[in-house]
PDB file of C-alpha atoms in Angstrom:
ATOM      1  CA  MET A   1     -22.432 -76.057 -24.709  1.00 49.00           C
ATOM      2  CA  ALA A   2     -21.078 -75.890 -28.256  1.00 48.00           C
ATOM      3  CA  SER A   3     -23.651 -73.255 -29.175  1.00 49.00           C
ATOM      4  CA  LEU A   4     -22.613 -71.140 -26.186  1.00 42.00           C
ATOM      5  CA  VAL A   5     -18.950 -71.291 -27.220  1.00 40.00           C
ATOM      6  CA  VAL A   6     -19.910 -70.325 -30.767  1.00 38.00           C
ATOM      7  CA  PHE A   7     -21.922 -67.400 -29.398  1.00 42.00           C
ATOM      8  CA  ILE A   8     -19.016 -66.153 -27.279  1.00 39.00           C
ATOM      9  CA  THR A   9     -16.630 -66.514 -30.220  1.00 39.00           C
ATOM     10  CA  LEU A  10     -18.970 -64.484 -32.419  1.00 40.00           C
ATOM     11  CA  VAL A  11     -19.199 -61.815 -29.712  1.00 38.00           C
ATOM     12  CA  SER A  12     -15.398 -61.700 -29.579  1.00 40.00           C
ATOM     13  CA  ILE A  13     -15.146 -61.284 -33.347  1.00 36.00           C
ATOM     14  CA  SER A  14     -17.787 -58.545 -33.266  1.00 40.00           C
ATOM     15  CA  LEU A  15     -15.896 -56.739 -30.522  1.00 37.00           C
ATOM     16  CA  LEU A  16     -12.729 -56.903 -32.601  1.00 34.00           C
ATOM     17  CA  HIS A  17     -14.518 -55.330 -35.553  1.00 37.00           C
ATOM     18  CA  ILE A  18     -16.129 -52.636 -33.407  1.00 37.00           C
ATOM     19  CA  LEU A  19     -12.930 -51.778 -31.591  1.00 36.00           C
ATOM     20  CA  SER A  20     -10.852 -51.709 -34.756  1.00 36.00           C
ATOM     21  CA  GLY A  21     -13.388 -49.282 -36.205  1.00 38.00           C
ATOM     22  CA  VAL A  22     -13.219 -47.086 -33.135  1.00 37.00           C
ATOM     23  CA  TYR A  23      -9.449 -46.972 -33.009  1.00 40.00           C
ATOM     24  CA  SER A  24      -8.985 -46.389 -36.716  1.00 48.00           C
ATOM     25  CA  ALA A  25     -10.677 -42.995 -36.283  1.00 79.00           C
ATOM     26  CA  SER A  26      -9.028 -40.044 -34.538  1.00 91.00           C
ATOM     27  CA  THR A  27      -9.998 -37.470 -31.972  1.00 95.00           C
ATOM     28  CA  PHE A  28      -9.007 -33.825 -32.307  1.00 97.00           C
ATOM     29  CA  THR A  29      -8.962 -31.817 -29.091  1.00 98.00           C
ATOM     30  CA  ILE A  30      -8.862 -28.105 -29.850  1.00 98.00           C
ATOM     31  CA  VAL A  31      -7.665 -25.932 -26.976  1.00 98.00           C
ATOM     32  CA  ASN A  32      -7.635 -22.152 -26.534  1.00 98.00           C
ATOM     33  CA  LYS A  33      -4.885 -20.970 -24.174  1.00 97.00           C
ATOM     34  CA  CYS A  34      -5.013 -17.416 -25.512  1.00 96.00           C
ATOM     35  CA  GLY A  35      -6.099 -14.609 -23.241  1.00 95.00           C
ATOM     36  CA  TYR A  36      -8.931 -13.827 -25.681  1.00 95.00           C
ATOM     37  CA  THR A  37     -11.682 -15.625 -27.582  1.00 97.00           C
ATOM     38  CA  VAL A  38     -10.744 -17.664 -30.668  1.00 98.00           C
ATOM     39  CA  TRP A  39     -13.216 -18.962 -33.244  1.00 98.00           C
ATOM     40  CA  PRO A  40     -11.725 -22.139 -34.821  1.00 98.00           C
ATOM     41  CA  GLY A  41     -12.588 -22.841 -38.442  1.00 98.00           C
ATOM     42  CA  ILE A  42     -12.355 -26.229 -40.181  1.00 98.00           C
ATOM     43  CA  LEU A  43     -12.230 -27.017 -43.906  1.00 97.00           C
ATOM     44  CA  SER A  44     -12.372 -30.595 -45.185  1.00 97.00           C
ATOM     45  CA  GLY A  45     -10.324 -31.512 -48.239  1.00 95.00           C
ATOM     46  CA  ALA A  46     -11.842 -32.373 -51.608  1.00 91.00           C
ATOM     47  CA  GLY A  47     -13.597 -35.730 -51.488  1.00 88.00           C
ATOM     48  CA  THR A  48     -13.550 -35.772 -47.684  1.00 90.00           C
ATOM     49  CA  ALA A  49     -16.712 -35.603 -45.607  1.00 87.00           C
ATOM     50  CA  GLU A  50     -17.319 -32.441 -43.602  1.00 89.00           C
ATOM     51  CA  LEU A  51     -17.029 -32.765 -39.842  1.00 93.00           C
ATOM     52  CA  PRO A  52     -20.144 -32.226 -37.680  1.00 92.00           C
ATOM     53  CA  THR A  53     -18.984 -28.659 -37.067  1.00 96.00           C
ATOM     54  CA  THR A  54     -16.973 -26.349 -39.301  1.00 97.00           C
ATOM     55  CA  GLY A  55     -16.691 -23.439 -36.884  1.00 97.00           C
ATOM     56  CA  PHE A  56     -17.351 -22.644 -33.240  1.00 98.00           C
ATOM     57  CA  THR A  57     -16.378 -20.403 -30.330  1.00 98.00           C
ATOM     58  CA  LEU A  58     -13.660 -21.103 -27.768  1.00 98.00           C
ATOM     59  CA  GLN A  59     -13.420 -18.788 -24.795  1.00 97.00           C
ATOM     60  CA  PRO A  60     -10.040 -18.501 -23.027  1.00 96.00           C
ATOM     61  CA  GLY A  61      -9.231 -21.798 -21.335  1.00 96.00           C
ATOM     62  CA  GLU A  62     -11.930 -23.755 -23.167  1.00 97.00           C
ATOM     63  CA  SER A  63     -11.464 -26.855 -25.338  1.00 97.00           C
ATOM     64  CA  ASN A  64     -13.604 -28.846 -27.737  1.00 97.00           C
ATOM     65  CA  MET A  65     -13.210 -32.506 -28.739  1.00 97.00           C
ATOM     66  CA  LEU A  66     -14.142 -33.674 -32.241  1.00 96.00           C
ATOM     67  CA  ALA A  67     -14.362 -37.201 -33.666  1.00 95.00           C
ATOM     68  CA  VAL A  68     -12.581 -37.272 -37.037  1.00 95.00           C
ATOM     69  CA  PRO A  69     -13.245 -40.159 -39.455  1.00 92.00           C
ATOM     70  CA  THR A  70     -10.612 -42.433 -40.933  1.00 88.00           C
ATOM     71  CA  SER A  71      -8.746 -41.003 -43.939  1.00 91.00           C
ATOM     72  CA  TRP A  72      -9.985 -37.458 -43.290  1.00 96.00           C
ATOM     73  CA  SER A  73      -7.960 -34.612 -44.738  1.00 97.00           C
ATOM     74  CA  GLY A  74      -8.329 -30.908 -44.210  1.00 97.00           C
ATOM     75  CA  ARG A  75      -7.144 -27.855 -42.351  1.00 98.00           C
ATOM     76  CA  LEU A  76      -7.916 -26.085 -39.122  1.00 98.00           C
ATOM     77  CA  TRP A  77      -7.199 -22.512 -38.049  1.00 98.00           C
ATOM     78  CA  GLY A  78      -8.200 -19.852 -35.537  1.00 98.00           C
ATOM     79  CA  ARG A  79     -10.196 -16.699 -36.268  1.00 98.00           C
ATOM     80  CA  THR A  80      -9.749 -13.606 -34.112  1.00 97.00           C
ATOM     81  CA  LEU A  81     -11.491 -10.303 -33.446  1.00 97.00           C
ATOM     82  CA  CYS A  82     -14.850 -11.628 -34.624  1.00 97.00           C
ATOM     83  CA  ALA A  83     -18.225  -9.931 -34.240  1.00 96.00           C
ATOM     84  CA  GLN A  84     -21.775  -9.801 -35.590  1.00 93.00           C
ATOM     85  CA  ASP A  85     -22.982  -6.692 -37.358  1.00 93.00           C
ATOM     86  CA  SER A  86     -26.414  -5.085 -37.024  1.00 92.00           C
ATOM     87  CA  THR A  87     -27.887  -7.500 -39.598  1.00 92.00           C
ATOM     88  CA  GLY A  88     -26.520 -10.586 -37.833  1.00 92.00           C
ATOM     89  CA  GLY A  89     -23.634 -11.121 -40.260  1.00 96.00           C
ATOM     90  CA  PHE A  90     -20.570 -12.674 -38.627  1.00 97.00           C
ATOM     91  CA  SER A  91     -17.038 -11.694 -39.652  1.00 97.00           C
ATOM     92  CA  CYS A  92     -13.497 -11.723 -38.266  1.00 97.00           C
ATOM     93  CA  VAL A  93     -10.504  -9.448 -38.678  1.00 97.00           C
ATOM     94  CA  THR A  94      -8.141 -12.451 -39.105  1.00 98.00           C
ATOM     95  CA  GLY A  95      -8.836 -15.916 -40.506  1.00 98.00           C
ATOM     96  CA  ASP A  96     -12.325 -15.007 -41.720  1.00 98.00           C
ATOM     97  CA  CYS A  97     -13.931 -17.676 -43.911  1.00 97.00           C
ATOM     98  CA  GLY A  98     -16.519 -15.434 -45.565  1.00 96.00           C
ATOM     99  CA  SER A  99     -19.557 -17.509 -44.594  1.00 97.00           C
ATOM    100  CA  SER A 100     -21.157 -14.677 -42.536  1.00 97.00           C
ATOM    101  CA  THR A 101     -21.797 -17.267 -39.802  1.00 97.00           C
ATOM    102  CA  ILE A 102     -19.748 -18.949 -37.084  1.00 97.00           C
ATOM    103  CA  GLU A 103     -19.859 -22.162 -39.161  1.00 97.00           C
ATOM    104  CA  CYS A 104     -17.478 -21.931 -42.125  1.00 97.00           C
ATOM    105  CA  ALA A 105     -19.605 -24.381 -44.136  1.00 94.00           C
ATOM    106  CA  GLY A 106     -17.013 -25.416 -46.720  1.00 94.00           C
ATOM    107  CA  ARG A 107     -15.113 -22.138 -46.904  1.00 96.00           C
ATOM    108  CA  GLY A 108     -11.421 -21.684 -46.152  1.00 97.00           C
ATOM    109  CA  ALA A 109      -9.488 -19.053 -44.229  1.00 98.00           C
ATOM    110  CA  ALA A 110      -8.730 -15.696 -45.784  1.00 98.00           C
ATOM    111  CA  PRO A 111      -4.988 -15.149 -45.401  1.00 97.00           C
ATOM    112  CA  PRO A 112      -3.090 -14.407 -43.330  1.00 98.00           C
ATOM    113  CA  ALA A 113      -3.816 -17.336 -41.008  1.00 98.00           C
ATOM    114  CA  THR A 114      -1.767 -19.974 -39.235  1.00 98.00           C
ATOM    115  CA  LEU A 115      -2.958 -23.374 -40.521  1.00 98.00           C
ATOM    116  CA  ALA A 116      -2.849 -26.893 -39.096  1.00 98.00           C
ATOM    117  CA  GLU A 117      -3.064 -29.339 -42.027  1.00 98.00           C
ATOM    118  CA  PHE A 118      -3.845 -33.064 -41.867  1.00 97.00           C
ATOM    119  CA  THR A 119      -4.058 -36.093 -44.127  1.00 96.00           C
ATOM    120  CA  LEU A 120      -5.018 -39.073 -41.979  1.00 96.00           C
ATOM    121  CA  ASN A 121      -4.338 -42.687 -42.901  1.00 94.00           C
ATOM    122  CA  GLY A 122      -2.366 -41.750 -46.003  1.00 93.00           C
ATOM    123  CA  ALA A 123       0.606 -43.541 -47.592  1.00 93.00           C
ATOM    124  CA  ASN A 124       1.629 -46.657 -45.633  1.00 93.00           C
ATOM    125  CA  GLY A 125      -1.202 -45.991 -43.190  1.00 93.00           C
ATOM    126  CA  LEU A 126       0.523 -42.899 -41.795  1.00 95.00           C
ATOM    127  CA  ASP A 127      -1.036 -39.588 -40.830  1.00 96.00           C
ATOM    128  CA  PHE A 128       0.700 -36.576 -42.368  1.00 96.00           C
ATOM    129  CA  TYR A 129       0.406 -33.268 -40.536  1.00 97.00           C
ATOM    130  CA  ASP A 130       2.019 -29.841 -40.420  1.00 97.00           C
ATOM    131  CA  VAL A 131       1.598 -26.279 -39.244  1.00 98.00           C
ATOM    132  CA  SER A 132       1.864 -23.870 -42.148  1.00 98.00           C
ATOM    133  CA  LEU A 133       2.711 -20.168 -42.366  1.00 98.00           C
ATOM    134  CA  VAL A 134       2.658 -20.237 -46.174  1.00 97.00           C
ATOM    135  CA  ASP A 135      -0.596 -18.232 -46.049  1.00 96.00           C
ATOM    136  CA  GLY A 136       0.789 -15.964 -43.355  1.00 98.00           C
ATOM    137  CA  TYR A 137       0.396 -15.938 -39.589  1.00 98.00           C
ATOM    138  CA  ASN A 138      -2.182 -14.788 -37.072  1.00 97.00           C
ATOM    139  CA  LEU A 139      -1.849 -17.030 -33.990  1.00 96.00           C
ATOM    140  CA  PRO A 140       0.689 -19.244 -32.242  1.00 97.00           C
ATOM    141  CA  MET A 141      -0.378 -22.879 -32.690  1.00 97.00           C
ATOM    142  CA  THR A 142       0.917 -26.374 -31.943  1.00 97.00           C
ATOM    143  CA  VAL A 143      -0.157 -29.857 -33.029  1.00 98.00           C
ATOM    144  CA  VAL A 144       0.640 -32.636 -30.548  1.00 97.00           C
ATOM    145  CA  PRO A 145      -0.021 -36.295 -31.485  1.00 97.00           C
ATOM    146  CA  GLN A 146      -1.072 -38.626 -28.694  1.00 96.00           C
ATOM    147  CA  GLY A 147      -1.107 -42.421 -28.574  1.00 93.00           C
ATOM    148  CA  GLY A 148       0.480 -42.926 -32.006  1.00 91.00           C
ATOM    149  CA  THR A 149       1.867 -46.319 -33.064  1.00 86.00           C
ATOM    150  CA  GLY A 150       4.161 -45.466 -35.976  1.00 82.00           C
ATOM    151  CA  GLY A 151       6.090 -42.634 -37.577  1.00 83.00           C
ATOM    152  CA  MET A 152       8.013 -40.092 -35.537  1.00 88.00           C
ATOM    153  CA  CYS A 153       4.900 -38.581 -33.892  1.00 94.00           C
ATOM    154  CA  ASN A 154       6.659 -35.268 -33.260  1.00 95.00           C
ATOM    155  CA  THR A 155       5.068 -32.156 -31.854  1.00 96.00           C
ATOM    156  CA  THR A 156       5.103 -29.327 -34.377  1.00 97.00           C
ATOM    157  CA  GLY A 157       3.916 -25.770 -34.670  1.00 97.00           C
ATOM    158  CA  CYS A 158       4.837 -22.186 -33.949  1.00 96.00           C
ATOM    159  CA  VAL A 159       4.935 -21.008 -30.330  1.00 95.00           C
ATOM    160  CA  VAL A 160       6.186 -17.490 -31.062  1.00 94.00           C
ATOM    161  CA  ASP A 161       3.933 -14.442 -31.221  1.00 94.00           C
ATOM    162  CA  MET A 162       5.144 -12.966 -34.508  1.00 95.00           C
ATOM    163  CA  ASN A 163       2.680 -10.109 -34.943  1.00 95.00           C
ATOM    164  CA  GLY A 164       4.729  -7.487 -33.149  1.00 93.00           C
ATOM    165  CA  ALA A 165       7.977  -8.366 -34.930  1.00 94.00           C
ATOM    166  CA  CYS A 166       6.333  -8.702 -38.354  1.00 96.00           C
ATOM    167  CA  PRO A 167       7.993  -6.557 -41.072  1.00 96.00           C
ATOM    168  CA  THR A 168       6.024  -3.357 -41.558  1.00 96.00           C
ATOM    169  CA  GLU A 169       5.147  -4.171 -45.164  1.00 97.00           C
ATOM    170  CA  LEU A 170       3.535  -7.466 -44.069  1.00 97.00           C
ATOM    171  CA  LYS A 171       1.601  -6.257 -41.029  1.00 97.00           C
ATOM    172  CA  VAL A 172      -2.194  -6.371 -40.774  1.00 97.00           C
ATOM    173  CA  MET A 173      -3.384  -3.615 -38.471  1.00 95.00           C
ATOM    174  CA  SER A 174      -6.574  -3.551 -36.427  1.00 91.00           C
ATOM    175  CA  ALA A 175      -8.870  -0.547 -36.123  1.00 89.00           C
ATOM    176  CA  GLY A 176      -7.022   0.210 -32.904  1.00 88.00           C
ATOM    177  CA  ASN A 177      -3.713   0.391 -34.805  1.00 91.00           C
ATOM    178  CA  GLU A 178      -2.450  -2.890 -33.360  1.00 93.00           C
ATOM    179  CA  SER A 179      -0.592  -5.508 -35.429  1.00 96.00           C
ATOM    180  CA  VAL A 180      -2.938  -8.528 -35.420  1.00 97.00           C
ATOM    181  CA  ALA A 181      -1.537 -10.693 -38.245  1.00 98.00           C
ATOM    182  CA  CYS A 182       1.447 -11.032 -40.557  1.00 98.00           C
ATOM    183  CA  LYS A 183       0.976 -11.528 -44.305  1.00 98.00           C
ATOM    184  CA  SER A 184       3.065 -13.823 -46.442  1.00 97.00           C
ATOM    185  CA  ALA A 185       5.191 -12.099 -49.075  1.00 97.00           C
ATOM    186  CA  CYS A 186       3.003 -13.745 -51.728  1.00 97.00           C
ATOM    187  CA  GLU A 187      -0.127 -12.174 -50.242  1.00 97.00           C
ATOM    188  CA  ALA A 188       1.553  -8.801 -49.770  1.00 97.00           C
ATOM    189  CA  PHE A 189       3.249  -8.454 -53.152  1.00 97.00           C
ATOM    190  CA  GLY A 190       1.763 -11.092 -55.485  1.00 96.00           C
ATOM    191  CA  ASP A 191       5.208 -11.734 -56.999  1.00 97.00           C
ATOM    192  CA  PRO A 192       5.586 -15.241 -58.560  1.00 97.00           C
ATOM    193  CA  GLN A 193       8.970 -15.727 -56.880  1.00 95.00           C
ATOM    194  CA  TYR A 194       7.272 -15.385 -53.484  1.00 97.00           C
ATOM    195  CA  CYS A 195       4.196 -17.372 -54.526  1.00 97.00           C
ATOM    196  CA  CYS A 196       6.120 -20.281 -56.125  1.00 97.00           C
ATOM    197  CA  SER A 197       4.014 -19.826 -59.249  1.00 97.00           C
ATOM    198  CA  GLY A 198       4.698 -19.397 -62.966  1.00 97.00           C
ATOM    199  CA  ALA A 199       8.412 -19.826 -63.679  1.00 97.00           C
ATOM    200  CA  TYR A 200       8.973 -20.475 -59.963  1.00 97.00           C
ATOM    201  CA  ALA A 201       6.505 -23.362 -59.634  1.00 96.00           C
ATOM    202  CA  SER A 202       9.038 -26.072 -58.743  1.00 96.00           C
ATOM    203  CA  PRO A 203      11.434 -26.872 -55.906  1.00 95.00           C
ATOM    204  CA  ALA A 204      14.343 -26.156 -58.246  1.00 95.00           C
ATOM    205  CA  THR A 205      13.230 -22.595 -59.022  1.00 97.00           C
ATOM    206  CA  CYS A 206      11.355 -21.509 -55.882  1.00 96.00           C
ATOM    207  CA  LYS A 207      13.786 -20.825 -53.061  1.00 95.00           C
ATOM    208  CA  PRO A 208      13.464 -19.288 -49.589  1.00 95.00           C
ATOM    209  CA  SER A 209      13.244 -15.499 -49.520  1.00 96.00           C
ATOM    210  CA  SER A 210      14.218 -13.082 -46.784  1.00 96.00           C
ATOM    211  CA  TYR A 211      10.526 -12.983 -45.843  1.00 97.00           C
ATOM    212  CA  SER A 212      10.095 -16.763 -45.615  1.00 96.00           C
ATOM    213  CA  GLU A 213      13.332 -16.930 -43.630  1.00 96.00           C
ATOM    214  CA  PHE A 214      11.832 -14.468 -41.151  1.00 96.00           C
ATOM    215  CA  PHE A 215       9.042 -17.012 -40.517  1.00 96.00           C
ATOM    216  CA  LYS A 216      11.449 -19.964 -40.512  1.00 96.00           C
ATOM    217  CA  SER A 217      13.826 -18.364 -38.046  1.00 95.00           C
ATOM    218  CA  ALA A 218      11.003 -17.747 -35.578  1.00 95.00           C
ATOM    219  CA  CYS A 219       9.252 -21.088 -36.152  1.00 96.00           C
ATOM    220  CA  PRO A 220      11.742 -23.694 -37.473  1.00 96.00           C
ATOM    221  CA  LEU A 221       9.238 -26.558 -37.586  1.00 96.00           C
ATOM    222  CA  ALA A 222       6.492 -24.726 -39.494  1.00 97.00           C
ATOM    223  CA  TYR A 223       6.141 -24.401 -43.271  1.00 96.00           C
ATOM    224  CA  SER A 224       7.567 -21.054 -44.336  1.00 96.00           C
ATOM    225  CA  TYR A 225       7.100 -21.338 -48.122  1.00 95.00           C
ATOM    226  CA  ALA A 226       5.520 -23.819 -50.542  1.00 94.00           C
ATOM    227  CA  TYR A 227       8.472 -26.220 -50.894  1.00 95.00           C
ATOM    228  CA  ASP A 228       9.582 -26.226 -47.279  1.00 94.00           C
ATOM    229  CA  ASP A 229       8.748 -29.950 -46.935  1.00 88.00           C
ATOM    230  CA  GLY A 230      11.981 -31.353 -45.553  1.00 88.00           C
ATOM    231  CA  THR A 231      11.720 -29.844 -42.080  1.00 90.00           C
ATOM    232  CA  SER A 232       7.995 -29.204 -41.856  1.00 94.00           C
ATOM    233  CA  THR A 233       5.967 -32.352 -42.617  1.00 95.00           C
ATOM    234  CA  PHE A 234       5.540 -34.953 -39.876  1.00 95.00           C
ATOM    235  CA  THR A 235       4.027 -38.417 -39.672  1.00 96.00           C
ATOM    236  CA  CYS A 236       2.325 -40.586 -37.097  1.00 96.00           C
ATOM    237  CA  ALA A 237      -0.086 -43.538 -37.185  1.00 95.00           C
ATOM    238  CA  SER A 238      -3.341 -44.193 -35.338  1.00 91.00           C
ATOM    239  CA  ALA A 239      -2.947 -41.073 -33.209  1.00 95.00           C
ATOM    240  CA  ASP A 240      -5.248 -38.536 -31.641  1.00 97.00           C
ATOM    241  CA  TYR A 241      -4.242 -34.882 -31.934  1.00 97.00           C
ATOM    242  CA  VAL A 242      -4.299 -31.874 -29.629  1.00 98.00           C
ATOM    243  CA  VAL A 243      -4.340 -28.545 -31.472  1.00 98.00           C
ATOM    244  CA  THR A 244      -3.587 -25.636 -29.163  1.00 98.00           C
ATOM    245  CA  PHE A 245      -3.871 -21.916 -29.831  1.00 98.00           C
ATOM    246  CA  CYS A 246      -1.358 -19.798 -27.878  1.00 97.00           C
ATOM    247  CA  PRO A 247       0.372 -22.811 -26.310  1.00 95.00           C
ATOM    248  CA  GLN A 248       2.519 -22.225 -23.273  1.00 75.00           C
ATOM    249  CA  PRO A 249       6.095 -22.499 -24.637  1.00 51.00           C
ATOM    250  CA  ALA A 250       8.500 -24.796 -22.834  1.00 38.00           C
ATOM    251  CA  SER A 251      11.304 -23.136 -20.907  1.00 29.00           C
ATOM    252  CA  SER A 252      13.781 -24.555 -23.432  1.00 26.00           C
ATOM    253  CA  VAL A 253      12.201 -22.891 -26.460  1.00 27.00           C
ATOM    254  CA  LYS A 254      14.407 -19.779 -26.374  1.00 28.00           C
ATOM    255  CA  SER A 255      17.582 -21.811 -26.032  1.00 27.00           C
ATOM    256  CA  THR A 256      16.580 -24.023 -28.964  1.00 31.00           C
ATOM    257  CA  ASN A 257      15.819 -21.157 -31.360  1.00 37.00           C
ATOM    258  CA  GLY A 258      12.072 -21.666 -31.152  1.00 39.00           C
ATOM    259  CA  GLN A 259      12.215 -25.447 -31.557  1.00 42.00           C
ATOM    260  CA  ILE A 260       9.447 -27.376 -29.867  1.00 44.00           C
ATOM    261  CA  PRO A 261      10.333 -30.422 -27.727  1.00 42.00           C
ATOM    262  CA  LEU A 262       9.349 -33.790 -29.187  1.00 41.00           C
ATOM    263  CA  SER A 263       6.193 -35.344 -27.830  1.00 38.00           C
ATOM    264  CA  ALA A 264       6.534 -37.895 -25.083  1.00 37.00           C
ATOM    265  CA  ASP A 265       6.623 -41.580 -25.927  1.00 37.00           C
ATOM    266  CA  PRO A 266       3.077 -42.480 -26.977  1.00 33.00           C
ATOM    267  CA  SER A 267       0.970 -44.511 -24.620  1.00 36.00           C
ATOM    268  CA  ALA A 268      -0.829 -47.576 -25.872  1.00 36.00           C
ATOM    269  CA  GLY A 269      -3.359 -47.485 -23.045  1.00 36.00           C
ATOM    270  CA  THR A 270      -6.463 -47.536 -25.222  1.00 35.00           C
ATOM    271  CA  ARG A 271      -5.151 -50.385 -27.338  1.00 35.00           C
ATOM    272  CA  ASP A 272      -4.124 -52.280 -24.198  1.00 38.00           C
ATOM    273  CA  THR A 273      -7.677 -51.869 -22.905  1.00 35.00           C
ATOM    274  CA  SER A 274      -9.154 -53.358 -26.067  1.00 38.00           C
ATOM    275  CA  ALA A 275      -6.657 -56.243 -26.048  1.00 38.00           C
ATOM    276  CA  ASN A 276      -7.446 -56.973 -22.401  1.00 38.00           C
ATOM    277  CA  LEU A 277     -11.171 -56.958 -23.132  1.00 35.00           C
ATOM    278  CA  ILE A 278     -10.830 -59.418 -26.009  1.00 36.00           C
ATOM    279  CA  GLY A 279      -8.478 -61.569 -23.950  1.00 42.00           C
ATOM    280  CA  ALA A 280     -10.968 -61.693 -21.120  1.00 39.00           C
ATOM    281  CA  VAL A 281     -13.763 -62.797 -23.431  1.00 35.00           C
ATOM    282  CA  MET A 282     -11.614 -65.540 -24.950  1.00 40.00           C
ATOM    283  CA  ALA A 283     -10.562 -66.673 -21.477  1.00 41.00           C
ATOM    284  CA  VAL A 284     -14.217 -67.082 -20.539  1.00 34.00           C
ATOM    285  CA  ALA A 285     -14.766 -69.172 -23.653  1.00 39.00           C
ATOM    286  CA  ALA A 286     -11.782 -71.368 -22.796  1.00 42.00           C
ATOM    287  CA  ALA A 287     -13.042 -71.816 -19.237  1.00 39.00           C
ATOM    288  CA  ILE A 288     -16.436 -72.896 -20.501  1.00 34.00           C
ATOM    289  CA  LEU A 289     -14.809 -75.605 -22.605  1.00 38.00           C
ATOM    290  CA  THR A 290     -13.234 -77.126 -19.459  1.00 40.00           C
ATOM    291  CA  LEU A 291     -16.538 -77.294 -17.561  1.00 42.00           C
ATOM    292  CA  PRO A 292     -17.833 -80.861 -16.945  1.00 45.00           C
ATOM    293  CA  LYS A 293     -20.575 -81.910 -19.331  1.00 43.00           C
ATOM    294  CA  HIS A 294     -23.975 -82.821 -17.872  1.00 42.00           C
TER     295      HIS A 294
END
């Protein structure tokens, strides 16, 4: 009898370790709600393991779910107007990573590109995430945390299609003379005051420009220039994330100047399931202890 109780206790402890390992990781669900194909690209940060895929195809309406390890950091973006040439080389008009294949394989996005940036399990165990237009813009994008346990867990992103309204001097035009992306002022002009470099490489000296304010006005929650931290970085803990290209904007977006509604209160369903499972195992062990001895 004692050995059986010990066995059940060890099983319970093992389950706790397994479940804590499972829930310390995150899941990214990447969704394409655009009316055209998007090729997501993923770049892991320095010292962070690459994910099983670094680039793939999403047809309109498709999604892809990725398991992301604890403490992962990196960025994710969408590539558009991609094709293979006669030699099999793969390239995109916007967001191209220069790998000549669908997989980006450790290469980042060529600007302009809308970026979703993550540092998971950072300071105080919080995930830090943002949507950035510092390298320009090519697609509407939102990041929605789900099931978080700490931090504000706000939805962030940019739901506005900015390509048509992009200032002429920042526009990237397709072969069909259509505006398909919007450069940052840094990319367009290379001026240190726009790039927050040289004498402007500090929050005290690098200030918003009329160009960054164009991005900020359209997308108040997204990074518009390098030191736009106060209104653009968000935190959550132990969350999964849904990254959506061309999200359907809420009806209130226009009345809130492009602001995105906060995410709903997170559900603790998965953690409740694990707690119930452990509780059930321990209850069985307790019941065994009350059985008459033979």
